[in-house]
CSV table of C-alpha atoms in Angstrom, one decimal:
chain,number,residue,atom,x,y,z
A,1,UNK,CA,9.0,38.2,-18.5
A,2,UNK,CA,6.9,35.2,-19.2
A,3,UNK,CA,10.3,32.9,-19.2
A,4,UNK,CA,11.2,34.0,-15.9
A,5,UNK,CA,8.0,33.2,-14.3
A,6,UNK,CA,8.2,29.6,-16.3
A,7,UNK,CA,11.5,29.1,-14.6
A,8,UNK,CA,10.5,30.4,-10.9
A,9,UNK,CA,7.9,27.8,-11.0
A,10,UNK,CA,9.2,24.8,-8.7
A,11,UNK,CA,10.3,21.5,-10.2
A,12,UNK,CA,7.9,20.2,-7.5
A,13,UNK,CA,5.2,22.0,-9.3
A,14,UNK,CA,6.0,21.4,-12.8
A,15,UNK,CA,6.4,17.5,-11.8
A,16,UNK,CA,2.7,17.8,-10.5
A,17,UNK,CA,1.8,19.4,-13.4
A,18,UNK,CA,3.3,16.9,-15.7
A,19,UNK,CA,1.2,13.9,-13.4
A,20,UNK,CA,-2.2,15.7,-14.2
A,21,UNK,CA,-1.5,15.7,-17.7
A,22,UNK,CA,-0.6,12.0,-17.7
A,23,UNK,CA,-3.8,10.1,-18.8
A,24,UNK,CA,-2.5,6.5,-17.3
A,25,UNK,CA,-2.1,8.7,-14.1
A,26,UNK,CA,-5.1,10.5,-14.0
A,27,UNK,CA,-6.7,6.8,-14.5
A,28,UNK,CA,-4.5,6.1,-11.7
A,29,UNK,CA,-5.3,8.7,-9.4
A,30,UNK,CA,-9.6,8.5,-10.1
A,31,UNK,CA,-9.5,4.6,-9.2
A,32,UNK,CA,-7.7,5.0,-6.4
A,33,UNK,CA,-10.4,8.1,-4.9
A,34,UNK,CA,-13.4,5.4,-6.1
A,35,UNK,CA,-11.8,2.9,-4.0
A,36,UNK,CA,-10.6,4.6,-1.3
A,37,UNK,CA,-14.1,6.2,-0.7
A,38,UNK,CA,-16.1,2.4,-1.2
A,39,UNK,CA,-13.8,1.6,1.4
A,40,UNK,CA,-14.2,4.0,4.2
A,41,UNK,CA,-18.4,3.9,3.0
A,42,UNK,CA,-18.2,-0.1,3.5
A,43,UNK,CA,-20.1,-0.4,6.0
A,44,UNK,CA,-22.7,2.1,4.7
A,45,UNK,CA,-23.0,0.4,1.2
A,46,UNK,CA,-23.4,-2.8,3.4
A,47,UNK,CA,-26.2,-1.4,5.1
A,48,UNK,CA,-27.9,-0.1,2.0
A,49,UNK,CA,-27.6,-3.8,0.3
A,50,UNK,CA,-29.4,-5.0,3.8
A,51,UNK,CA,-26.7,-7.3,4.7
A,52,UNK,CA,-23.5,-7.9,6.7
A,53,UNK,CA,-20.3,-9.5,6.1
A,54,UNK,CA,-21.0,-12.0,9.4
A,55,UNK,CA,-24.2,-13.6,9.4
A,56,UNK,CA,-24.4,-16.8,8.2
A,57,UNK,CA,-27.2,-17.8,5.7
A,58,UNK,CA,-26.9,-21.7,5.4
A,59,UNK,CA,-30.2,-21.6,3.9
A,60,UNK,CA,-29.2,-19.9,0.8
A,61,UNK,CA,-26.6,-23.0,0.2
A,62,UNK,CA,-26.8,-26.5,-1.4
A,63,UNK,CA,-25.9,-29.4,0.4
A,64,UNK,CA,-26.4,-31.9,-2.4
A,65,UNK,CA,-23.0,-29.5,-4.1
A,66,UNK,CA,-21.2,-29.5,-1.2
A,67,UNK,CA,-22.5,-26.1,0.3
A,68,UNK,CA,-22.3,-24.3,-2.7
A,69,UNK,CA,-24.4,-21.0,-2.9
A,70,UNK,CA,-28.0,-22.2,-4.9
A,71,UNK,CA,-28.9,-20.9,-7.6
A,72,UNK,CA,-26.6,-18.6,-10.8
A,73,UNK,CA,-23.8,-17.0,-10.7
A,74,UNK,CA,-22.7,-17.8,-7.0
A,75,UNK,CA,-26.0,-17.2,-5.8
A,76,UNK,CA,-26.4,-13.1,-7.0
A,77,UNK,CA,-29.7,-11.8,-6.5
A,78,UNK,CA,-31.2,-8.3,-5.5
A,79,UNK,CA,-31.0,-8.9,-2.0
A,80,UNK,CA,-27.2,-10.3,-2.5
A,81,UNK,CA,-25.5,-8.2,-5.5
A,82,UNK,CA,-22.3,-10.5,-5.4
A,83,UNK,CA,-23.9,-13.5,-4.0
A,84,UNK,CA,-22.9,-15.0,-1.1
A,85,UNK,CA,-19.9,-17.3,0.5
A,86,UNK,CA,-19.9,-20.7,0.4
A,87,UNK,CA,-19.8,-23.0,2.8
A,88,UNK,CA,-21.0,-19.9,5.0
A,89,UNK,CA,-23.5,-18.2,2.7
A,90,UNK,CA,-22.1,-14.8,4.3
A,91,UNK,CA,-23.0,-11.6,1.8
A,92,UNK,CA,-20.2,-11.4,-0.7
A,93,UNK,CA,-20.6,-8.0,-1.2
A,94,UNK,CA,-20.2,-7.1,2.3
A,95,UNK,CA,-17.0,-9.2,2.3
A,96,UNK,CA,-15.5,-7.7,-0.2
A,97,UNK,CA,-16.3,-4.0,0.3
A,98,UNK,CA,-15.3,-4.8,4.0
A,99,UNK,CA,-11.9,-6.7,2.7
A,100,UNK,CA,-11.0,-4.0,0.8
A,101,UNK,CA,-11.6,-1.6,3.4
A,102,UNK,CA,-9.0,-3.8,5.1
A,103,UNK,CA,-6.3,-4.1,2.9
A,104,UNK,CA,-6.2,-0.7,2.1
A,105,UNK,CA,-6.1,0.7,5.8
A,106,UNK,CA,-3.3,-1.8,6.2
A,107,UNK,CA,-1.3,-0.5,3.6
A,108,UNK,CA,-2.0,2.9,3.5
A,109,UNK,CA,-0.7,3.0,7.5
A,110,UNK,CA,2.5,1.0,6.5
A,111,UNK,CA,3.2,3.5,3.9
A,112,UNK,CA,3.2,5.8,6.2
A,113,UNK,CA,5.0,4.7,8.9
A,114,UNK,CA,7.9,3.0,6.4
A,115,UNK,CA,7.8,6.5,4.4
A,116,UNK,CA,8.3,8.8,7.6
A,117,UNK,CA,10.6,6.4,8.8
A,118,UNK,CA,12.7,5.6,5.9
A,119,UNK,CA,13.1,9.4,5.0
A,120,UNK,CA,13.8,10.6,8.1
A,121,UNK,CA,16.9,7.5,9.0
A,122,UNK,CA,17.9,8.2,5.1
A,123,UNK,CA,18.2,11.9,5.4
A,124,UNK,CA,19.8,12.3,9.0
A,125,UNK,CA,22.6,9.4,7.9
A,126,UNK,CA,23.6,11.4,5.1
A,127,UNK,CA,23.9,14.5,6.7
A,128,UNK,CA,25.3,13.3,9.9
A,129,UNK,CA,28.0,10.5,8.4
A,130,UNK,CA,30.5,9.1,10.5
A,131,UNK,CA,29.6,6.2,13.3
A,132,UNK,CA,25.6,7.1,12.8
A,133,UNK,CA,25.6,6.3,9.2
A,134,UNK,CA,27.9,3.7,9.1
A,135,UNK,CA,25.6,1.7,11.7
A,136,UNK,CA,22.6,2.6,9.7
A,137,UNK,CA,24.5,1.0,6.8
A,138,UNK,CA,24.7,-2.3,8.4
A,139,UNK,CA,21.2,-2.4,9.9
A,140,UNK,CA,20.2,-1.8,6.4
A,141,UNK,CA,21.7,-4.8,4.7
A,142,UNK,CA,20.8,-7.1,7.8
A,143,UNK,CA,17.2,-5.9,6.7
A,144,UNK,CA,17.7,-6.8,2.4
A,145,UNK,CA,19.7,-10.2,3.6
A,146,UNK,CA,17.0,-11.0,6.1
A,147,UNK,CA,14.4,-14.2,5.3
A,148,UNK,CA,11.6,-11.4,5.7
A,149,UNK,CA,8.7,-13.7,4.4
A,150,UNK,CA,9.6,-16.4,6.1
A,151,UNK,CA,9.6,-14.4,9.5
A,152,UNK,CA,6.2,-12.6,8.7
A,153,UNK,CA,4.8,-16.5,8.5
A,154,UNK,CA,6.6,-17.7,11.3
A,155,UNK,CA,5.7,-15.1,13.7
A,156,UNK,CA,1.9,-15.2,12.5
A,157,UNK,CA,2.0,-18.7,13.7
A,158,UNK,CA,3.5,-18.3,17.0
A,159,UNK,CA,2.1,-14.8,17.9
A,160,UNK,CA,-1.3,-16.1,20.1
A,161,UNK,CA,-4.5,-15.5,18.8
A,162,UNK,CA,-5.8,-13.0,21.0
A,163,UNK,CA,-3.3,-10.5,19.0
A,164,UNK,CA,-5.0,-7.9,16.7
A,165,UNK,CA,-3.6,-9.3,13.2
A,166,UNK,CA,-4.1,-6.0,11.6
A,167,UNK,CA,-2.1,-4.6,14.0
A,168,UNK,CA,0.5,-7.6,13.6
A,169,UNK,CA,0.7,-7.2,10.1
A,170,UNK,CA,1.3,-3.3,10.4
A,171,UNK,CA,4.1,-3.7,12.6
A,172,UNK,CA,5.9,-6.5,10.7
A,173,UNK,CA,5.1,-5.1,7.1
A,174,UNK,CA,7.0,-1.8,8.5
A,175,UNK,CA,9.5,-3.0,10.3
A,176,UNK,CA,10.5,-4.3,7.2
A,177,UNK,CA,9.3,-2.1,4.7
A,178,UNK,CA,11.5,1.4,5.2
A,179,UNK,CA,14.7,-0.1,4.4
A,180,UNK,CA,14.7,-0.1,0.9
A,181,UNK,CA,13.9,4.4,0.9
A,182,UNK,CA,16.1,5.1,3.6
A,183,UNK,CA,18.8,3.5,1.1
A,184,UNK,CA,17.8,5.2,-1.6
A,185,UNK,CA,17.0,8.6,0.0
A,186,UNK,CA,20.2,8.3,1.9
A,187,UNK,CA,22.3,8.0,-1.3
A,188,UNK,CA,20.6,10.8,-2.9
A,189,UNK,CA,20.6,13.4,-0.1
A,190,UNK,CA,24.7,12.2,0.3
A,191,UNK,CA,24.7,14.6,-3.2
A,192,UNK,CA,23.0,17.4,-1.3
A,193,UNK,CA,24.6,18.0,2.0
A,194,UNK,CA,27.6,19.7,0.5
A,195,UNK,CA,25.3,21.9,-1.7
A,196,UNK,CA,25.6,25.5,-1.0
A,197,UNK,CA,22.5,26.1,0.8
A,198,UNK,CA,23.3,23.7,3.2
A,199,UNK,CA,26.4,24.7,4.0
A,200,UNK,CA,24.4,28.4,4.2
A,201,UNK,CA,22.0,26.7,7.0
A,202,UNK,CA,25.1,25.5,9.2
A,203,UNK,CA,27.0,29.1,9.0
A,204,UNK,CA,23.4,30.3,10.3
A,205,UNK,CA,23.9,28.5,12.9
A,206,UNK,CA,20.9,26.5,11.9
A,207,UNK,CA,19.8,23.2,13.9
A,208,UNK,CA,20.7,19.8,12.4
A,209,UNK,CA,16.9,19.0,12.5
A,210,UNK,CA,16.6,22.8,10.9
A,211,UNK,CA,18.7,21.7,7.9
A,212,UNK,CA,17.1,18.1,7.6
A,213,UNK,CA,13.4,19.3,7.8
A,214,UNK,CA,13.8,22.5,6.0
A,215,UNK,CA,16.5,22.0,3.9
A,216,UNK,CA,16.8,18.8,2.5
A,217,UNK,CA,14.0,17.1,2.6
A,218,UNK,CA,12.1,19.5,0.4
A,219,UNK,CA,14.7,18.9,-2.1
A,220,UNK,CA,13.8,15.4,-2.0
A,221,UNK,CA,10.5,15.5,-2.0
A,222,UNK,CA,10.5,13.8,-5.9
A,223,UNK,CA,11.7,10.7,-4.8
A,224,UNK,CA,10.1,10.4,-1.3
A,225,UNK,CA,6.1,10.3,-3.3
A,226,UNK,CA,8.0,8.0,-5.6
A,227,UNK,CA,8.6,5.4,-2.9
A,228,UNK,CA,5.5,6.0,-1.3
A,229,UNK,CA,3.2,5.4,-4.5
A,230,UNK,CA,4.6,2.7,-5.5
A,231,UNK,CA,4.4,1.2,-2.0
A,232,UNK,CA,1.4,1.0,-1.8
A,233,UNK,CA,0.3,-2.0,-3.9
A,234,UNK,CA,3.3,-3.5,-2.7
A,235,UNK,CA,1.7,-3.4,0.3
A,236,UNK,CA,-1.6,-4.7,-0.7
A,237,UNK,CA,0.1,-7.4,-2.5
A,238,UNK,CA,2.2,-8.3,0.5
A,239,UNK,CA,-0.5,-8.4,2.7
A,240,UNK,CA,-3.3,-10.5,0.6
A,241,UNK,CA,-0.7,-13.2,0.3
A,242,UNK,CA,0.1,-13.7,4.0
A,243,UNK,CA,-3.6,-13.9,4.1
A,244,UNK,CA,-3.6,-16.5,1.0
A,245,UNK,CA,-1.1,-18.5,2.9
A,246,UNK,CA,-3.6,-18.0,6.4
A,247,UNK,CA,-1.6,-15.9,8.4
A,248,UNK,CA,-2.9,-12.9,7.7
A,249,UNK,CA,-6.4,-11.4,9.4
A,250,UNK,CA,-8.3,-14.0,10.5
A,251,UNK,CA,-11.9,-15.0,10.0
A,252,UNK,CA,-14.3,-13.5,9.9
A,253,UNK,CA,-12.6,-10.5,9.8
A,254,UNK,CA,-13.4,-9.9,6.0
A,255,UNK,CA,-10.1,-9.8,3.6
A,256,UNK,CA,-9.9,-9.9,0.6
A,257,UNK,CA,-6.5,-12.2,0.4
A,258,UNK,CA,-8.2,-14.9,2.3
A,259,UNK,CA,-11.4,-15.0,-0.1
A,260,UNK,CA,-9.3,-15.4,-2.8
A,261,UNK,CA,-7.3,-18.1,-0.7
A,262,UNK,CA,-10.7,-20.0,-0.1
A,263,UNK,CA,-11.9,-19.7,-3.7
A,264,UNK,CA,-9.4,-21.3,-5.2
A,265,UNK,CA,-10.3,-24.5,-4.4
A,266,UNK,CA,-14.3,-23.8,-5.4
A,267,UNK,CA,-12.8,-22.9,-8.8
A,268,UNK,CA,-10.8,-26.0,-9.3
A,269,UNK,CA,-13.4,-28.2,-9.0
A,270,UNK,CA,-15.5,-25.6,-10.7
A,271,UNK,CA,-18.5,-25.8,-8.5
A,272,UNK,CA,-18.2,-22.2,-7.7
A,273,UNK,CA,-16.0,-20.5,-9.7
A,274,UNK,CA,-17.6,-16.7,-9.3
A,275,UNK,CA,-16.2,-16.7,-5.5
A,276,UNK,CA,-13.4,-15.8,-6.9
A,277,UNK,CA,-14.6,-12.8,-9.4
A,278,UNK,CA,-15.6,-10.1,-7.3
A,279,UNK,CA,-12.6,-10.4,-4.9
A,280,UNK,CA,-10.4,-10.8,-6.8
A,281,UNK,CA,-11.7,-7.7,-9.1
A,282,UNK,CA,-11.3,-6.2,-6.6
A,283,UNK,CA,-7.7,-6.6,-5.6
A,284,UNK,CA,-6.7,-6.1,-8.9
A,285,UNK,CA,-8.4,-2.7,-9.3
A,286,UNK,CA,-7.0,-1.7,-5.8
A,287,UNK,CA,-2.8,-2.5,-7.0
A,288,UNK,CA,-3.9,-1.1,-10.5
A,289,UNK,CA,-4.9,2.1,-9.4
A,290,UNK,CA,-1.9,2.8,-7.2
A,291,UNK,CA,0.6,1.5,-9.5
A,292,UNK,CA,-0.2,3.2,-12.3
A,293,UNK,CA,-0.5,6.6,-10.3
A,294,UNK,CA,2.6,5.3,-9.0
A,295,UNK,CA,4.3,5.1,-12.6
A,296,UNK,CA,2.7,8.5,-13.2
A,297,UNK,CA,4.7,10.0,-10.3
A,298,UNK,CA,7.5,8.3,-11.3
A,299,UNK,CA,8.3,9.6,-14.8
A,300,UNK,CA,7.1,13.0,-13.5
A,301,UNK,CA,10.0,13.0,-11.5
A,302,UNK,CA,12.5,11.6,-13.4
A,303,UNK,CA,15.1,13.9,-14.2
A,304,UNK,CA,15.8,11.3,-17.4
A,305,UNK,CA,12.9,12.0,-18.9
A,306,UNK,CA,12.8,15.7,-18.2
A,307,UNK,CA,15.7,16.2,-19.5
A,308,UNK,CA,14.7,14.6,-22.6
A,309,UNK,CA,11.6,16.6,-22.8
């Protein structure tokens, strides 16, 4: 009795199951709640410090060290708990709450557009064939082939100014970003579509949405929060650079890529090397978080491992 409930229970299930008792993912999954709800309270633990990511505070900066923030460690004091910017002498904290708040609303909506769209393309080729997935075979390796970095800077150079970047950086990221599911989820749902239950939904007489929706894509459900894990500091990685290289979000919209960017050259000469600490801490907790919830996913799903187990 106690067997067959053990095997009505859902693979789904048991791979969630396997993910909570992951430590590494559970690590995972607690950093990426912490950050996601510093980042949607930003502007709230801004306002509890007393300060904003904007106004400039050129008294707080030393001119005799080229407009470095006065005093230790960047300038940190109870009224600024990461010190402030140089050059600017705008809050750090703010900034880097604020950044992060950025980065991850930029890649958390690109994961979500690429993941709809590279499921949905990936499942409807396989099941339809023919013409329809033989064009979605070519658009896919124009995508891999294509200079895609090299466009993303190009186009942030040429797009005018008046252009939300965020929204610039959304579009481009996901333009480019569904390619690489929609292949793999296309290959594996190619497996499927001659599976008995589907061939059960088209005697029904059911839909060809019917049997993509309800048929397949639960079946690959595994795979689909695979992809979309893992994307995410992809994402985040993706976007900070194009910031680094100043085509990202502008100033003085706060982002954590461009701080970083603008430290670096504070920490070569050394004058302010802690510029770069708190941002940077930052960014490196955010892609830790997600990839190693990411990796959690990942072996839970893994028909390798469960097999081996």
């Amino acid at each position: 009795m106690g067997s067959s409930v053990a095997t009505a229970v859902s693979p789904t299930r048991q791979a969630l199951r396997r993910v909570r008792r992951d430590r590494s993912a559970r690590l995972g999954a607690v950093l990426v709640v912490v950050l996601i709800v510093v980042a949607l309270a930003a502007p709230l633990l801004a306002k509890l410090e007393g300060q904003d990511a904007y106004t400039y505070n050129i008294g707080l900066l030393d001119p005799l060290r080229g407009n470095a923030p006065q005093g230790a460690v960047g300038g940190l004091s109870g009224d600024h708990w990461f010190g402030v910017e140089p050059l600017t002498g705008r809050d750090l904290f703010a900034i880097t709450v604020l950044g992060l708040r950025t980065s991850l609303f930029i890649a958390i909506v690109c994961t979500v557009i690429t993941t709809t769209v590279g499921t949905l393309v990936g499942i409807s080729a396989a099941y339809f064939g023919g013409w329809y997935d033989a064009v979605v075979s070519r658009l896919l390796d124009f995508l891999f082939g294509f200079p895609q970095l090299v466009f993303m800077i190009a186009l942030g150079i040429i797009v005018p100014a008046g252009f939300p970047r965020s929204v610039l950086l959304i579009l481009v990221l996901s333009v480019f970003g569904w390619a690489g599911l929609a292949r793999l989820i296309r290959n594996q749902a190619r497996s499927l579509v001659t599976r008995e239950f589907v061939e059960a939904a088209r005697s029904a007489g059911s839909s060809g949405w019917h049997v993509v929706t309800r048929e397949l894509l639960p079946n690959l459900l595994g795979p689909v929060l695979v992809i979309a894990t893992m994307a995410v500091p992809g994402i985040i990685g993706t976007e900070a650079a194009l910031s680094f290289l100043g085509v990202g979000v502008p100033p003085p919209t706060p982002s954590l890529g461009r701080s970083i960017s603008d430290s670096i050259a504070w920490v070569y000469t050394g004058t302010d090397p802690w510029f770069l600490v708190f941002p940077g801490a930052m960014l490196f907790l955010a892609v830790l978080g997600f990839t190693l919830l990411g990796d959690g996913v990942r072996d839970a799903f893994d028909v390798r491992l469960r097999r081996a187990n």
